[in-house]
Structure formats: structure tokens, C-alpha cells
Coordinates of C-alpha atoms in Angstrom, one line a residue:
Chain A
M1 CA 146.7 94.1 116.7
T2 CA 146.4 91.5 119.5
A3 CA 145.3 92.6 122.9
A4 CA 148.1 93.4 125.5
V5 CA 146.7 90.9 127.9
V6 CA 144.2 88.1 127.5
I7 CA 143.3 86.0 130.5
E8 CA 140.5 83.4 130.1
H9 CA 139.2 81.1 132.7
L10 CA 142.2 81.3 134.9
Q11 CA 142.3 78.8 137.8
K12 CA 145.1 78.5 140.4
R13 CA 145.0 76.8 143.8
Y14 CA 147.7 76.6 146.4
G15 CA 147.2 73.2 148.1
E16 CA 143.6 73.1 149.2
T17 CA 143.1 76.8 149.0
P18 CA 141.7 78.1 145.7
A19 CA 143.3 81.5 145.1
V20 CA 141.8 82.0 141.7
Q21 CA 138.6 80.3 140.8
D22 CA 137.7 81.6 137.4
I23 CA 139.1 84.9 136.1
S24 CA 138.9 86.2 132.6
F25 CA 139.5 89.7 131.2
S26 CA 141.5 91.4 128.5
V27 CA 143.5 94.5 128.4
E28 CA 143.7 96.6 125.1
R29 CA 147.0 98.1 124.0
G30 CA 147.6 101.6 125.4
E31 CA 145.1 101.6 128.2
I32 CA 145.3 101.6 132.0
F33 CA 143.5 98.7 133.3
G34 CA 142.7 98.2 136.9
L35 CA 142.1 95.0 138.9
L36 CA 140.1 96.1 141.9
G37 CA 139.2 94.0 144.9
P38 CA 139.9 93.4 148.6
N39 CA 143.0 91.7 149.8
G40 CA 142.8 88.0 149.3
A41 CA 140.5 88.3 146.2
G42 CA 143.1 86.7 144.0
K43 CA 144.7 89.8 142.4
T44 CA 148.2 89.0 143.3
T45 CA 147.8 85.4 142.1
T46 CA 146.5 86.5 138.8
I47 CA 149.5 88.8 138.5
R48 CA 151.9 86.0 139.3
C49 CA 150.4 83.9 136.7
L50 CA 150.7 86.6 134.2
C51 CA 154.3 87.4 135.0
T52 CA 155.3 83.8 134.8
L53 CA 156.1 83.4 138.4
A54 CA 153.3 80.8 139.0
K55 CA 151.8 78.2 136.7
P56 CA 148.1 78.2 136.3
D57 CA 146.2 75.1 137.0
S58 CA 144.1 75.8 133.9
G59 CA 143.1 78.6 131.6
R60 CA 144.7 80.9 129.0
V61 CA 147.2 83.6 129.9
E62 CA 148.6 85.7 126.9
V63 CA 150.6 88.8 126.7
C64 CA 150.6 90.4 123.2
G65 CA 149.3 87.2 121.8
I66 CA 152.1 85.1 123.4
S67 CA 151.3 82.4 125.8
A68 CA 152.8 82.9 129.2
I69 CA 152.6 79.1 129.9
K70 CA 154.2 77.9 126.7
Q71 CA 156.7 80.7 126.0
P72 CA 157.4 82.3 129.4
K73 CA 160.7 83.8 128.2
Q74 CA 159.1 85.7 125.3
V75 CA 156.5 87.0 127.7
R76 CA 159.2 88.1 130.2
R77 CA 160.9 90.2 127.6
R78 CA 157.6 92.1 126.9
L79 CA 156.6 93.0 130.3
G80 CA 157.9 95.0 133.2
Y81 CA 156.8 94.0 136.7
V82 CA 156.7 96.1 139.8
A83 CA 156.0 93.8 142.7
Q84 CA 154.0 94.6 145.8
E85 CA 156.8 94.1 148.2
V86 CA 159.6 96.2 146.9
A87 CA 162.6 94.1 147.1
L88 CA 165.8 96.1 146.6
D89 CA 169.2 94.9 147.6
K90 CA 169.9 97.5 150.3
V91 CA 173.7 97.3 149.9
L92 CA 173.5 98.3 146.3
T93 CA 173.0 102.0 145.1
G94 CA 170.0 102.7 143.0
R95 CA 172.1 103.0 140.0
E96 CA 174.0 99.7 140.6
L97 CA 170.5 97.9 141.0
L98 CA 169.4 99.4 137.7
R99 CA 172.5 98.3 136.0
L100 CA 172.0 94.8 137.3
Q101 CA 168.5 94.9 136.1
A102 CA 169.6 96.1 132.6
A103 CA 172.1 93.2 132.4
L104 CA 169.3 90.7 133.3
Y105 CA 167.2 92.1 130.3
H106 CA 170.4 91.9 128.2
I107 CA 170.4 95.6 127.3
P108 CA 173.8 96.5 125.9
R109 CA 175.8 98.4 128.3
A110 CA 176.0 101.8 126.5
I111 CA 172.2 101.8 125.8
A112 CA 171.6 100.8 129.4
Q113 CA 173.7 103.8 130.6
D114 CA 171.5 106.2 128.6
R115 CA 168.2 104.5 129.6
I116 CA 169.1 104.6 133.3
Q117 CA 170.0 108.3 133.2
Q118 CA 166.7 109.0 131.2
L119 CA 164.6 107.2 133.7
L120 CA 166.4 108.7 136.7
T121 CA 165.7 112.1 135.3
A122 CA 162.1 111.3 134.4
L123 CA 161.4 109.9 137.9
N124 CA 163.4 112.8 139.6
L125 CA 165.7 110.3 141.1
T126 CA 169.1 111.8 140.2
D127 CA 169.8 112.9 143.7
Y128 CA 169.4 109.5 145.2
A129 CA 170.8 107.3 142.3
D130 CA 174.2 106.9 144.1
Q131 CA 173.0 106.4 147.5
K132 CA 172.4 102.8 149.0
T133 CA 168.8 101.7 148.5
G134 CA 168.8 100.8 152.2
T135 CA 168.5 104.6 152.9
Y136 CA 165.5 105.2 150.6
S137 CA 162.0 106.3 151.8
G138 CA 159.0 104.4 150.6
G139 CA 158.2 106.8 147.8
I140 CA 161.7 106.7 146.4
R141 CA 161.9 102.9 146.7
R142 CA 158.7 102.7 144.5
R143 CA 160.1 105.0 142.0
I144 CA 163.4 103.1 141.6
D145 CA 161.3 100.1 141.2
L146 CA 159.3 101.8 138.5
A147 CA 162.5 102.8 136.7
A148 CA 163.7 99.0 137.0
G149 CA 160.5 97.8 135.5
L150 CA 160.7 100.2 132.6
L151 CA 164.4 99.9 131.6
H152 CA 163.7 97.4 128.8
Q153 CA 160.9 99.6 127.4
P154 CA 158.2 96.9 127.9
D155 CA 155.0 96.8 125.9
L156 CA 153.1 96.3 129.3
L157 CA 153.9 97.4 132.8
V158 CA 152.3 95.3 135.5
L159 CA 152.0 97.0 138.9
D160 CA 150.8 95.1 142.1
E161 CA 149.4 97.6 144.4
P162 CA 151.7 100.5 143.3
T163 CA 150.9 103.0 146.0
V164 CA 150.2 100.7 149.1
G165 CA 151.9 102.2 152.1
L166 CA 152.8 105.5 150.4
D167 CA 152.0 109.0 151.7
I168 CA 149.5 111.0 149.7
E169 CA 152.1 113.1 148.0
S170 CA 154.2 110.1 146.7
R171 CA 150.8 108.6 145.6
F172 CA 150.1 111.4 143.4
V173 CA 153.6 111.4 141.9
V174 CA 153.1 107.8 141.0
W175 CA 149.7 108.4 139.5
E176 CA 151.0 111.3 137.4
F177 CA 153.8 109.2 136.2
L178 CA 151.5 106.3 135.2
R179 CA 149.4 108.8 133.2
Q180 CA 152.6 110.1 131.4
L181 CA 153.5 106.4 130.7
K182 CA 150.1 105.8 129.2
A183 CA 150.5 109.0 127.0
A184 CA 153.7 107.7 125.7
G185 CA 151.9 104.5 124.6
T186 CA 152.8 101.9 127.3
T187 CA 149.9 99.6 128.4
V188 CA 149.5 99.5 132.1
L189 CA 147.9 96.9 134.3
L190 CA 147.6 97.6 137.9
T191 CA 146.0 96.0 140.9
S192 CA 144.6 98.0 143.8
H193 CA 142.3 97.8 146.7
Y194 CA 142.0 101.6 146.7
L195 CA 138.7 102.5 144.9
E196 CA 139.8 106.1 144.3
E197 CA 143.1 104.9 142.7
V198 CA 141.3 102.7 140.1
D199 CA 138.6 105.4 139.7
A200 CA 141.2 108.0 139.0
L201 CA 143.5 106.1 136.7
A202 CA 141.9 103.2 135.0
D203 CA 140.3 103.5 131.5
R204 CA 138.7 100.1 132.3
L205 CA 138.6 97.8 135.3
A206 CA 137.7 94.4 136.5
I207 CA 136.4 93.9 140.0
I208 CA 137.6 90.7 141.5
D209 CA 136.2 89.0 144.6
G210 CA 136.6 85.5 145.9
G211 CA 138.8 84.5 142.9
R212 CA 136.2 85.6 140.3
V213 CA 135.6 88.6 138.1
I214 CA 132.2 90.1 139.3
A215 CA 132.2 93.1 137.0
E216 CA 134.2 94.6 134.1
G217 CA 133.9 97.8 132.1
T218 CA 134.9 101.5 132.3
P219 CA 134.3 103.2 135.6
S220 CA 131.3 105.2 134.4
Q221 CA 129.7 102.2 132.7
L222 CA 129.9 100.2 135.9
K223 CA 128.5 103.1 138.0
D224 CA 125.6 103.7 135.5
Q225 CA 124.9 100.0 135.6
V226 CA 124.3 100.1 139.3
G227 CA 121.9 103.1 138.7
G228 CA 120.1 105.3 141.2
D229 CA 121.6 107.6 143.9
R230 CA 123.1 106.5 147.1
I231 CA 122.0 107.7 150.4
T232 CA 123.8 106.8 153.7
L233 CA 121.7 107.4 156.8
R234 CA 122.8 107.0 160.4
L235 CA 120.1 107.4 163.0
R236 CA 122.6 107.5 165.8
E237 CA 126.4 107.1 165.8
F238 CA 125.7 103.5 166.9
T239 CA 122.1 102.6 166.1
P240 CA 120.3 99.8 168.0
E241 CA 119.3 97.1 165.6
E242 CA 115.5 97.4 166.3
E243 CA 115.6 101.1 165.5
A244 CA 117.5 100.5 162.3
Q245 CA 114.9 97.9 161.3
K246 CA 112.0 100.0 162.2
A247 CA 113.5 102.8 159.9
Q248 CA 114.2 100.1 157.1
H249 CA 110.6 99.1 157.1
S250 CA 109.2 102.6 156.9
L251 CA 111.7 103.8 154.2
N252 CA 111.0 100.7 152.1
A253 CA 107.5 101.8 151.7
L254 CA 108.5 105.2 150.2
P255 CA 107.8 105.1 146.3
F256 CA 111.2 106.4 145.2
V257 CA 113.2 104.1 147.4
E258 CA 114.6 101.0 145.6
T259 CA 116.5 99.2 148.3
V260 CA 117.4 99.7 151.9
I261 CA 120.1 97.7 153.6
V262 CA 121.1 97.8 157.3
N263 CA 124.8 97.6 157.5
P264 CA 125.9 96.0 160.9
D265 CA 129.6 96.6 160.1
Q266 CA 129.1 100.3 160.3
G267 CA 127.0 100.8 163.5
N268 CA 123.8 99.6 161.8
S269 CA 123.7 102.5 159.3
L270 CA 121.3 102.3 156.5
N271 CA 122.4 102.3 152.9
L272 CA 119.6 103.3 150.5
V273 CA 119.3 103.3 146.7
V274 CA 116.8 105.9 145.4
Q275 CA 115.7 106.8 142.0
R276 CA 118.0 109.3 140.4
G277 CA 116.6 113.0 140.5
S278 CA 114.0 112.2 143.3
N279 CA 113.8 114.7 146.0
A280 CA 114.6 112.2 148.4
L281 CA 116.3 113.8 151.4
P282 CA 113.4 116.0 152.8
Q283 CA 110.9 113.2 152.4
I284 CA 113.2 110.7 154.3
Q285 CA 113.5 113.3 157.1
E286 CA 109.7 113.7 157.2
T287 CA 109.2 109.9 157.4
L288 CA 111.6 109.4 160.2
T289 CA 110.4 112.3 162.2
A290 CA 106.8 111.0 161.9
I291 CA 107.8 107.7 163.5
G292 CA 109.9 109.4 166.2
L293 CA 113.4 108.4 165.0
P294 CA 116.4 110.7 165.3
I295 CA 118.9 111.4 162.4
F296 CA 122.6 111.5 163.3
S297 CA 123.7 112.0 159.6
L298 CA 122.3 111.9 156.2
A299 CA 124.1 112.1 152.8
Q300 CA 123.3 111.6 149.2
S301 CA 125.8 110.8 146.5
R302 CA 126.2 109.4 142.9
P303 CA 127.1 105.7 142.9
S304 CA 130.8 105.0 143.4
L305 CA 132.9 102.0 142.5
D306 CA 132.2 100.8 146.0
D307 CA 128.6 100.7 145.3
V308 CA 129.3 98.6 142.3
Y309 CA 131.2 96.2 144.6
L310 CA 128.4 96.5 147.2
A311 CA 125.8 95.7 144.6
A312 CA 127.7 92.6 143.5
T313 CA 128.8 91.2 146.8
G314 CA 126.4 92.7 149.4
R315 CA 129.2 94.3 151.4
T316 CA 131.5 97.3 151.0
L317 CA 135.1 96.9 149.9
M318 CA 136.2 98.3 153.3
D319 CA 134.3 95.7 155.2
A320 CA 135.6 92.9 152.9
E321 CA 139.0 94.3 153.6
L322 CA 138.6 94.2 157.4
A323 CA 137.1 90.7 157.2
A324 CA 140.1 89.6 155.2
A325 CA 142.5 91.1 157.5
S326 CA 141.2 89.2 160.5
T327 CA 141.4 85.9 158.6
R328 CA 144.6 86.5 156.8
D329 CA 147.7 84.4 157.4
L330 CA 150.6 86.5 156.2
K331 CA 153.1 83.8 157.0
K332 CA 151.3 81.3 154.8
E333 CA 151.0 83.9 152.1
Q334 CA 154.8 84.5 152.1
K335 CA 155.3 80.7 151.8
Q336 CA 153.0 80.6 148.8
A337 CA 154.9 83.5 147.3
M338 CA 158.2 81.6 147.8
K339 CA 156.9 78.3 146.5
T340 CA 157.1 79.2 143.0
A341 CA 160.5 80.7 143.3
Chain B
M1 CA 159.0 114.4 138.1
S2 CA 156.6 117.2 136.7
Q3 CA 159.2 118.6 134.4
S4 CA 158.9 117.5 130.7
I5 CA 160.0 114.0 129.9
S6 CA 161.4 113.0 126.5
P7 CA 158.6 110.6 125.4
T8 CA 161.2 108.0 124.1
A9 CA 162.1 107.5 127.7
L10 CA 158.8 106.1 128.5
A11 CA 157.5 104.7 125.2
P12 CA 157.5 100.9 124.6
K13 CA 159.9 99.7 122.0
T14 CA 158.6 99.6 118.5
A15 CA 159.8 96.2 118.1
P16 CA 161.4 93.8 120.6
A17 CA 165.3 93.9 120.5
P18 CA 166.8 91.2 118.6
E19 CA 168.1 88.4 120.9
L20 CA 171.7 88.3 121.3
G21 CA 173.2 84.8 121.3
A22 CA 172.3 82.6 124.1
L23 CA 176.0 82.5 125.2
A24 CA 176.3 86.2 125.1
E25 CA 173.2 86.6 127.2
F26 CA 174.3 83.9 129.7
T27 CA 177.7 85.6 130.1
Q28 CA 176.1 89.2 130.5
E29 CA 173.6 88.0 133.2
T30 CA 176.2 85.8 135.0
L31 CA 178.7 88.7 135.2
A32 CA 176.1 91.1 136.4
L33 CA 175.0 88.7 139.1
T34 CA 178.6 88.0 140.1
Q35 CA 179.3 91.7 140.4
R36 CA 176.4 92.2 142.8
L37 CA 178.0 89.5 145.1
F38 CA 181.4 91.2 145.0
I39 CA 179.8 94.7 145.7
Q40 CA 178.2 93.1 148.7
L41 CA 181.4 91.5 149.9
Q42 CA 183.2 94.8 149.4
R43 CA 180.7 96.7 151.5
R44 CA 180.2 93.9 154.1
P45 CA 183.5 92.1 154.3
S46 CA 182.9 90.4 157.7
T47 CA 182.2 86.9 156.1
L48 CA 185.6 86.9 154.4
V49 CA 187.4 88.1 157.5
A50 CA 185.7 85.4 159.6
G51 CA 186.3 82.8 156.8
V52 CA 190.1 83.6 157.1
I53 CA 190.3 83.6 160.8
Q54 CA 188.5 80.3 161.2
P55 CA 191.0 78.1 159.3
M56 CA 193.8 79.9 161.2
M57 CA 192.2 78.7 164.4
W58 CA 192.0 75.2 163.0
L59 CA 195.6 75.1 162.0
I60 CA 197.0 76.6 165.3
L61 CA 194.6 75.0 167.8
F62 CA 194.0 71.7 166.2
G63 CA 197.5 71.5 164.9
A64 CA 198.7 71.8 168.6
L65 CA 196.4 69.1 169.8
F66 CA 198.7 66.3 168.6
T67 CA 202.0 67.9 168.9
N68 CA 203.3 65.3 171.3
A69 CA 201.9 62.4 169.3
P70 CA 204.6 59.8 168.5
Q71 CA 206.7 60.9 165.6
S72 CA 206.0 59.0 162.3
L73 CA 202.5 58.3 163.5
F74 CA 201.2 60.1 160.4
G75 CA 203.9 59.1 158.0
P76 CA 207.8 59.2 158.0
D77 CA 209.0 62.7 158.9
V78 CA 205.4 64.0 158.9
H79 CA 204.3 66.2 161.8
Y80 CA 200.6 66.8 162.4
G81 CA 200.6 70.3 161.2
Q82 CA 201.6 69.1 157.8
F83 CA 199.1 66.3 157.8
L84 CA 196.3 68.8 158.9
A85 CA 196.9 71.6 156.3
P86 CA 195.3 69.8 153.3
G87 CA 192.3 68.9 155.5
V88 CA 191.9 72.5 156.6
I89 CA 192.1 73.8 152.9
V90 CA 189.4 71.4 151.7
F91 CA 187.2 71.8 154.8
T92 CA 187.3 75.7 154.6
A93 CA 186.4 75.6 150.9
F94 CA 183.6 73.0 151.6
S95 CA 182.1 75.1 154.4
G96 CA 182.1 78.2 152.2
A97 CA 180.4 76.3 149.4
L98 CA 177.9 74.7 151.8
N99 CA 176.7 78.2 152.7
A100 CA 176.5 79.3 149.1
G101 CA 172.7 78.8 149.2
L102 CA 172.1 81.3 152.1
P103 CA 172.2 84.5 150.1
V104 CA 169.9 83.0 147.5
M105 CA 167.5 81.8 150.2
F106 CA 167.5 85.3 151.7
D107 CA 166.8 86.8 148.2
R108 CA 163.9 84.4 148.0
E109 CA 162.5 85.4 151.4
F110 CA 162.9 89.2 150.7
G111 CA 161.3 88.7 147.1
F112 CA 164.6 89.8 145.3
L113 CA 164.7 86.5 143.6
N114 CA 161.4 87.3 141.8
R115 CA 163.2 90.1 140.1
L116 CA 165.5 87.6 138.6
L117 CA 162.8 85.1 137.7
V118 CA 160.6 87.6 135.9
A119 CA 163.7 88.7 133.9
P120 CA 164.2 86.9 130.6
L121 CA 167.3 85.1 131.7
A122 CA 169.0 82.9 129.1
S123 CA 169.2 80.2 131.9
R124 CA 168.7 80.0 135.5
Y125 CA 172.0 78.3 135.8
S126 CA 173.5 81.9 135.6
I127 CA 172.3 82.3 139.1
V128 CA 174.4 79.1 140.0
A129 CA 177.3 80.2 137.9
A130 CA 177.4 83.6 139.6
S131 CA 177.4 82.0 143.1
T132 CA 180.0 79.5 142.0
I133 CA 182.3 82.2 140.7
Y134 CA 182.0 84.1 143.9
I135 CA 182.4 81.2 146.2
I136 CA 185.4 79.9 144.3
S137 CA 187.1 83.4 144.5
L138 CA 186.6 83.3 148.2
A139 CA 187.9 79.8 148.5
F140 CA 191.0 80.7 146.5
I141 CA 191.6 83.6 148.8
Q142 CA 191.2 81.4 151.9
T143 CA 193.4 78.6 150.3
V144 CA 196.2 81.0 149.6
V145 CA 196.1 82.2 153.2
I146 CA 196.0 78.6 154.6
I147 CA 198.9 77.5 152.3
G148 CA 200.9 80.5 153.4
A149 CA 200.2 80.1 157.0
S150 CA 200.9 76.4 156.9
A151 CA 204.2 77.1 155.3
A152 CA 205.0 79.5 158.1
L153 CA 204.1 76.8 160.6
G154 CA 206.5 74.4 158.9
A155 CA 204.3 72.3 156.5
G156 CA 206.4 73.2 153.5
L157 CA 205.2 74.6 150.2
P158 CA 204.2 72.6 147.1
S159 CA 205.6 73.3 143.7
L160 CA 203.9 75.6 141.2
I161 CA 202.3 72.6 139.4
G162 CA 201.3 71.3 142.7
L163 CA 199.6 74.5 143.6
G164 CA 197.9 74.4 140.2
A165 CA 196.5 70.9 141.0
I166 CA 195.4 72.1 144.4
A167 CA 193.6 75.0 142.8
L168 CA 191.8 72.5 140.4
I169 CA 190.8 70.2 143.2
V170 CA 189.5 73.1 145.4
L171 CA 187.5 74.3 142.3
L172 CA 186.0 70.8 141.7
I173 CA 184.8 70.3 145.4
V174 CA 183.5 73.8 145.6
L175 CA 181.5 73.5 142.3
G176 CA 179.7 70.4 143.4
V177 CA 178.9 71.5 146.9
T178 CA 177.8 75.0 145.8
A179 CA 175.4 73.3 143.3
L180 CA 173.9 71.2 146.0
S181 CA 173.6 74.1 148.5
L182 CA 171.7 76.3 145.8
G183 CA 169.5 73.3 145.0
L184 CA 168.6 73.2 148.7
A185 CA 168.0 77.0 148.7
F186 CA 165.5 76.5 146.1
A187 CA 163.9 73.5 147.6
L188 CA 163.8 74.1 151.3
P189 CA 160.9 76.2 152.7
G190 CA 163.1 78.9 154.5
H191 CA 166.4 79.9 155.8
I192 CA 165.9 78.1 159.2
E193 CA 165.7 74.8 157.5
L194 CA 168.7 75.5 155.2
I195 CA 170.8 76.5 158.2
A196 CA 169.6 73.2 159.9
V197 CA 170.7 71.2 157.0
I198 CA 174.1 73.1 156.9
F199 CA 174.5 72.5 160.6
V200 CA 173.9 68.7 160.5
T201 CA 176.0 68.2 157.4
N202 CA 179.0 70.4 158.1
L203 CA 180.8 68.6 161.1
P204 CA 179.8 65.0 160.4
L205 CA 181.2 65.2 156.9
L206 CA 184.4 66.6 158.4
F207 CA 184.8 63.8 160.9
A208 CA 183.8 61.2 158.3
S209 CA 186.6 62.3 156.1
T210 CA 190.3 62.0 156.3
A211 CA 190.8 65.7 157.1
L212 CA 191.8 65.1 160.7
A213 CA 193.0 61.5 160.8
P214 CA 194.1 58.9 158.2
L215 CA 191.8 56.1 157.1
S216 CA 194.0 53.6 159.0
F217 CA 193.1 55.2 162.3
M218 CA 189.4 54.6 161.8
A219 CA 186.9 51.9 162.8
P220 CA 186.3 49.7 159.7
W221 CA 182.8 51.0 159.2
L222 CA 183.9 54.6 159.3
Q223 CA 186.8 53.7 156.8
W224 CA 184.1 52.9 154.3
L225 CA 182.1 56.0 155.0
A226 CA 185.3 58.2 154.8
A227 CA 186.2 56.4 151.6
L228 CA 182.8 57.3 150.0
N229 CA 183.0 61.0 151.2
P230 CA 183.6 63.4 148.4
L231 CA 185.7 65.5 150.8
T232 CA 188.2 62.7 151.1
Y233 CA 188.7 62.7 147.3
A234 CA 189.7 66.3 147.6
I235 CA 191.9 66.0 150.7
E236 CA 194.0 62.9 149.8
P237 CA 195.3 64.2 146.5
I238 CA 196.2 67.5 148.0
R239 CA 197.9 65.6 150.9
Y240 CA 199.8 63.5 148.4
I241 CA 201.1 66.6 146.7
Y242 CA 202.2 68.0 150.2
F243 CA 204.0 64.9 151.1
N244 CA 205.6 63.8 147.7
A245 CA 207.5 66.2 145.5
Q246 CA 207.1 63.6 142.7
W247 CA 203.6 62.8 141.7
S248 CA 201.6 62.0 138.6
L249 CA 198.0 60.9 137.7
T250 CA 198.9 57.3 138.3
S251 CA 200.3 57.8 141.9
P252 CA 198.5 55.6 144.4
V253 CA 196.9 58.3 146.6
M254 CA 194.5 56.4 148.8
A255 CA 194.2 52.8 150.2
A256 CA 190.3 52.5 150.3
P257 CA 188.8 49.4 151.9
W258 CA 188.3 47.8 148.5
G259 CA 191.7 48.7 147.0
D260 CA 194.1 51.5 146.1
L261 CA 192.9 54.5 144.1
N262 CA 195.3 56.6 142.1
F263 CA 195.4 60.4 141.7
G264 CA 193.5 60.3 138.3
V265 CA 190.7 58.2 139.7
M266 CA 190.3 60.6 142.6
L267 CA 189.9 63.6 140.2
A268 CA 187.5 61.6 138.0
V269 CA 185.3 60.8 141.2
L270 CA 185.3 64.6 142.0
L271 CA 184.3 65.3 138.4
A272 CA 181.5 62.8 138.5
F273 CA 180.4 64.3 141.8
D274 CA 180.0 67.6 140.2
G275 CA 178.1 66.2 137.3
V276 CA 175.7 64.4 139.6
A277 CA 175.2 67.5 141.7
L278 CA 174.4 69.7 138.6
L279 CA 172.0 67.1 137.3
L280 CA 170.3 66.7 140.6
I281 CA 169.4 70.4 140.9
Q282 CA 168.2 70.8 137.4
P283 CA 164.5 70.0 138.3
L284 CA 164.7 72.4 141.3
L285 CA 165.8 75.2 139.0
R286 CA 163.2 74.3 136.4
R287 CA 160.4 73.9 138.8
R288 CA 157.1 75.6 137.6
F289 CA 158.7 77.4 134.7
G290 CA 161.7 76.6 132.7

């Protein structure tokens, strides 16, 4: 059986800005695949190319063995798309919106009626179905959109940032639903800039940064590749640079320490990678006390997906996020999104 | 959400559904999109209310402007109210059609259009078709009200066949203008630009037509402009129907600067206008993906 999604050497630029430089990954049938990366990494552009909303400059994009470039209509029939900005017609009721959606996918009326009822029940939306979508809360909007994406029983459901802006409870509801969806046999491709979301849901993932795939595998594979344990050390809440460097120098000399990075974005905290199983914390304390430096906080953990990201890019996902937020031109992005429409 | 879910509700289809015929698909999606527009109208009727009040203002206020103009200025036994009615019918339909692109532009801006574009539509012309059906329905309602009001103001009432011909002419002008407006909604960057285009097109096209005054009143250069304006090709045949109980496709309807044009030619020009408009917007609908 062909893979649910194959993307090879995808490139896409908007004018002078390269949104996607070189992205390749494949999604097997029946798995949940996560695209993880900070805002502006090229996730949404990749998704738009996959969903036939944008035309790639070069590369291969296939859904179930069908080219999204050559046979967009066949691809559209096979995938459901839940966009990042949930666009509902606020004058329509949820049920009317779903009926419209069913007609756009050419589902016969009687079958559509049943499907709508099944999905409304499955998503616990029956109470809201006949209210205007303009009155919906964020969580309900997302659930109606999930129902809309699933009406035609697609082989592949594509979700762009499915839980962004949702409260914790609604988020868990969406997660649980996606797991049920997987259990029923639907392939799910989701983008997210939430580490824990991808960690909790994805069977496999690709980490995207600057329009390229920088790592691909199962969450535990990726974490194991990074190796070692993580230690985050703060000398003070905001450590002066000289002090941090002094500590860096001394800690580097310890035999079990692999790397020490000073992170200026987090008040010059120190991020250490140490050999797994080493009794690191007491020795670090001793070393620092010996050279007269204080300890504000000290914590050890197994590597996370964030460490995978940090190892590949030299910065944490949150820092990348903050950096992207300051240079982001939302107006321009909306223009880009409309361009292909 | 946590209660048991029948697995069939969430499972992918074992095989993709057989494709219906292209025409059946086109009909289904067009009707659904049209229904959406009518639900919107029903829940937000202010556009229609304003669209009926405005032509009334034209008829009453503008009609009174030339009340004391010399008799027979606009034709034997014709008063200005009679002369004006066909102009108001066409201009009202035209304005409505010109605005057809606005809802589509807002759908683009809010991202709703993406919902339509990721769906396996038989043709994106279903978006055009749905808007056209909707705009034509509005134009017919407005036309009926204008014809009724004009009759009450003393403009007379055309015969049934005449009314049928008026309906056909309104349909032809609305179809072409709606297509162009939708094309702009796909081509322009945002609603501000679209509104600007509507703004600079609307009144100049009115004044450069025979809606308010006959060709013979105009400066020669404006006569040429008005005789090339599609609106004139809708106004003059309707006016002819209003003024002449007897008419046929060969009736001489307009004295253009280059010669007389008969009823049939006027209709043919409107038809050609529609054809050109639909061809022009094709690349815009096709853009990126077909």
C-alpha cells in the first residue's frame, strides 16, 4: 500500500521570501504524524501545498500515491483539512454549515444527514448544532470544524495547529478525539508548535526549522539520538554574564559533562548535557560552591523534544517562537494566504 | 465526547465513493452555495431593504428634477418619470451585480473560501453560478418593485411579453457584471481595493449611459462613450418596450453615432458582453490550481 503522504524536496517561495526551502517526509497509513516547529518555520506553507491551496515551486507532493500537483481534485476527495484560522460562516448554524460542506463533497443528501448526526454525536455537539456558529466558543468551533473535515470520511485528516488558542480542557478533548480517529483507521497529519502536543499524540514526527526538516523519527528515537541527561542551572534569577561564563568554564572541566551552553535568552541560565546515569547534581553543587558561585535553581531531566530541537538549531523552541513573534508580519502572512485563493 | 463512538463514524471509507456525473456534482454544489446566500439574506435582510429603498429615491427625487422640463423633450407624450424608469431598473440591477464580488472577497479574507477550494468542486464556476443566481433573484425583486412603483407614478405597464423581455435583459446585464465583479474579487488584494473599484465604476457608468438622458442631449464624445456602454444596451430596449406597445427584434431601438441599432442587435451585444466577461475571469478562477 502506498504511503498516505509523500513529500519530497518541496520548495515554495512567496515573492522573495522562501517559505519552504527543502522539505521531505512521508506519512504511513494509519499513523499520527506531527510536524513540529516554531511559527514561521514553513509548516503552514507545507500544509497548503499538500491540500492543493498553493502550488509548489518544485518537489513531489502525493496523497495516497496521487499527485497533488497533477490531480488536485482526486487529492481533495481523499483529504479532510482543518485550517488554523477556523472560518465558519457566523450566520449559519453548525448543522447548516455541515450540510453545505457535505454538498461540496457531493455526499448524497440522505447519507449526509446520517453522517452529520453521527459526527455531531461523536463530537458531543448535538446541543449546539442548531445554534449560529457566531455564538460558539473556541472549543466548539474547533469541534465543528473537525466534523466538517471528516464528513466525507477522508483517508487523511490534515490539521493545522489544531489546539492553538484552546483552553486546556478543550485541548484534551481534541487530543482524545484524534486518538479515537487513529484507532478507527484514519491517518492524521498535524502541525503544532506545542512540544507536548506532538509528544503526546504523534507516532512519528518531523521537526521543521527555517523551511527545512532537521529531524525525523519517533519521539523516543529522536530523544535517544540526542543522548545524555539535561541539566538546567540558574546561578541567580538573572545571572551576570561573567558569572555564567565562569561557571561554564569550571563545569566544562568535569569528566561527565558533555556540553555547557549559556542561554542569554533565559537570564544567562546554563544548559548542560551530562552522561546518563552519572551522579551529576551533587558534583555540580560542589564545583560551584568551591569557586564561590550561588545556585538559584538546578534541575535534571531526560531529553525532551525541545532538546532535540535545541541540539539541531542551538536555540529552544520557545526562543525561536519569541524571535519569530517579533519579526512576524501578520498582515503580510494574511496576504500570502489569500494570494492562492 | 468520551462516550462510545460507532467506529464507522470515524473510519475512512474503504473505497472512494463513485463520482457522480459532473453535471450532478455541479448542480449539487451550486444549489448548496446558493442556499447559503439566501440563508444569509433571510437572517440579514438589510441589503435587500436598502436595495429597494434606493431605486424608490431615484424614481421620486430624480423624477421630480425635470418635472417642469418642456413637454415632448424626451419624446412625444413622454414625461421624465416614464423616461427614467428603464434607467433605474437597469442601474439598480447593475449596482447589485457590481457588488456581487464583495461577499466572496470577505470569504477570502476570513478564510471561508479555502473551505470551498479544498473541496473537490466539479468546477469553481459553481461559486460564480451561485452568486449569479442570488444576485439575479435580488435584481428581479427590485425590478418588480420598480416597475410597480413606476406604474403607480404614471409610467404605464408593459405587456406580459414585454415584461418577459425586460426580465431577459436584466438577466443578461446582471450575468456579465456579476462575473466581472467576482473576477475582481479573486484578483484584487482586499475589500478596500474592491470597494474602490466599485466606487469609481458605479456613477461614471451611470452618467455615461442613457439612463438619465437620451443620447441626443449629450456632447458628441459622450455619445460615443454611452453608445459603447453595456448599460445602454440594456436600457434602450427596455425603454423601447415602455414607449412602444408594438415591438419586435427588428425595431430600431437606438441611434448610435455610427448608425441605427435594432432590438436584436442590442440583445446580441449583451450576450457577447456576457461571453467576454466569463472568458475574462476564467484565468482568475483557474489561478494556481484548476
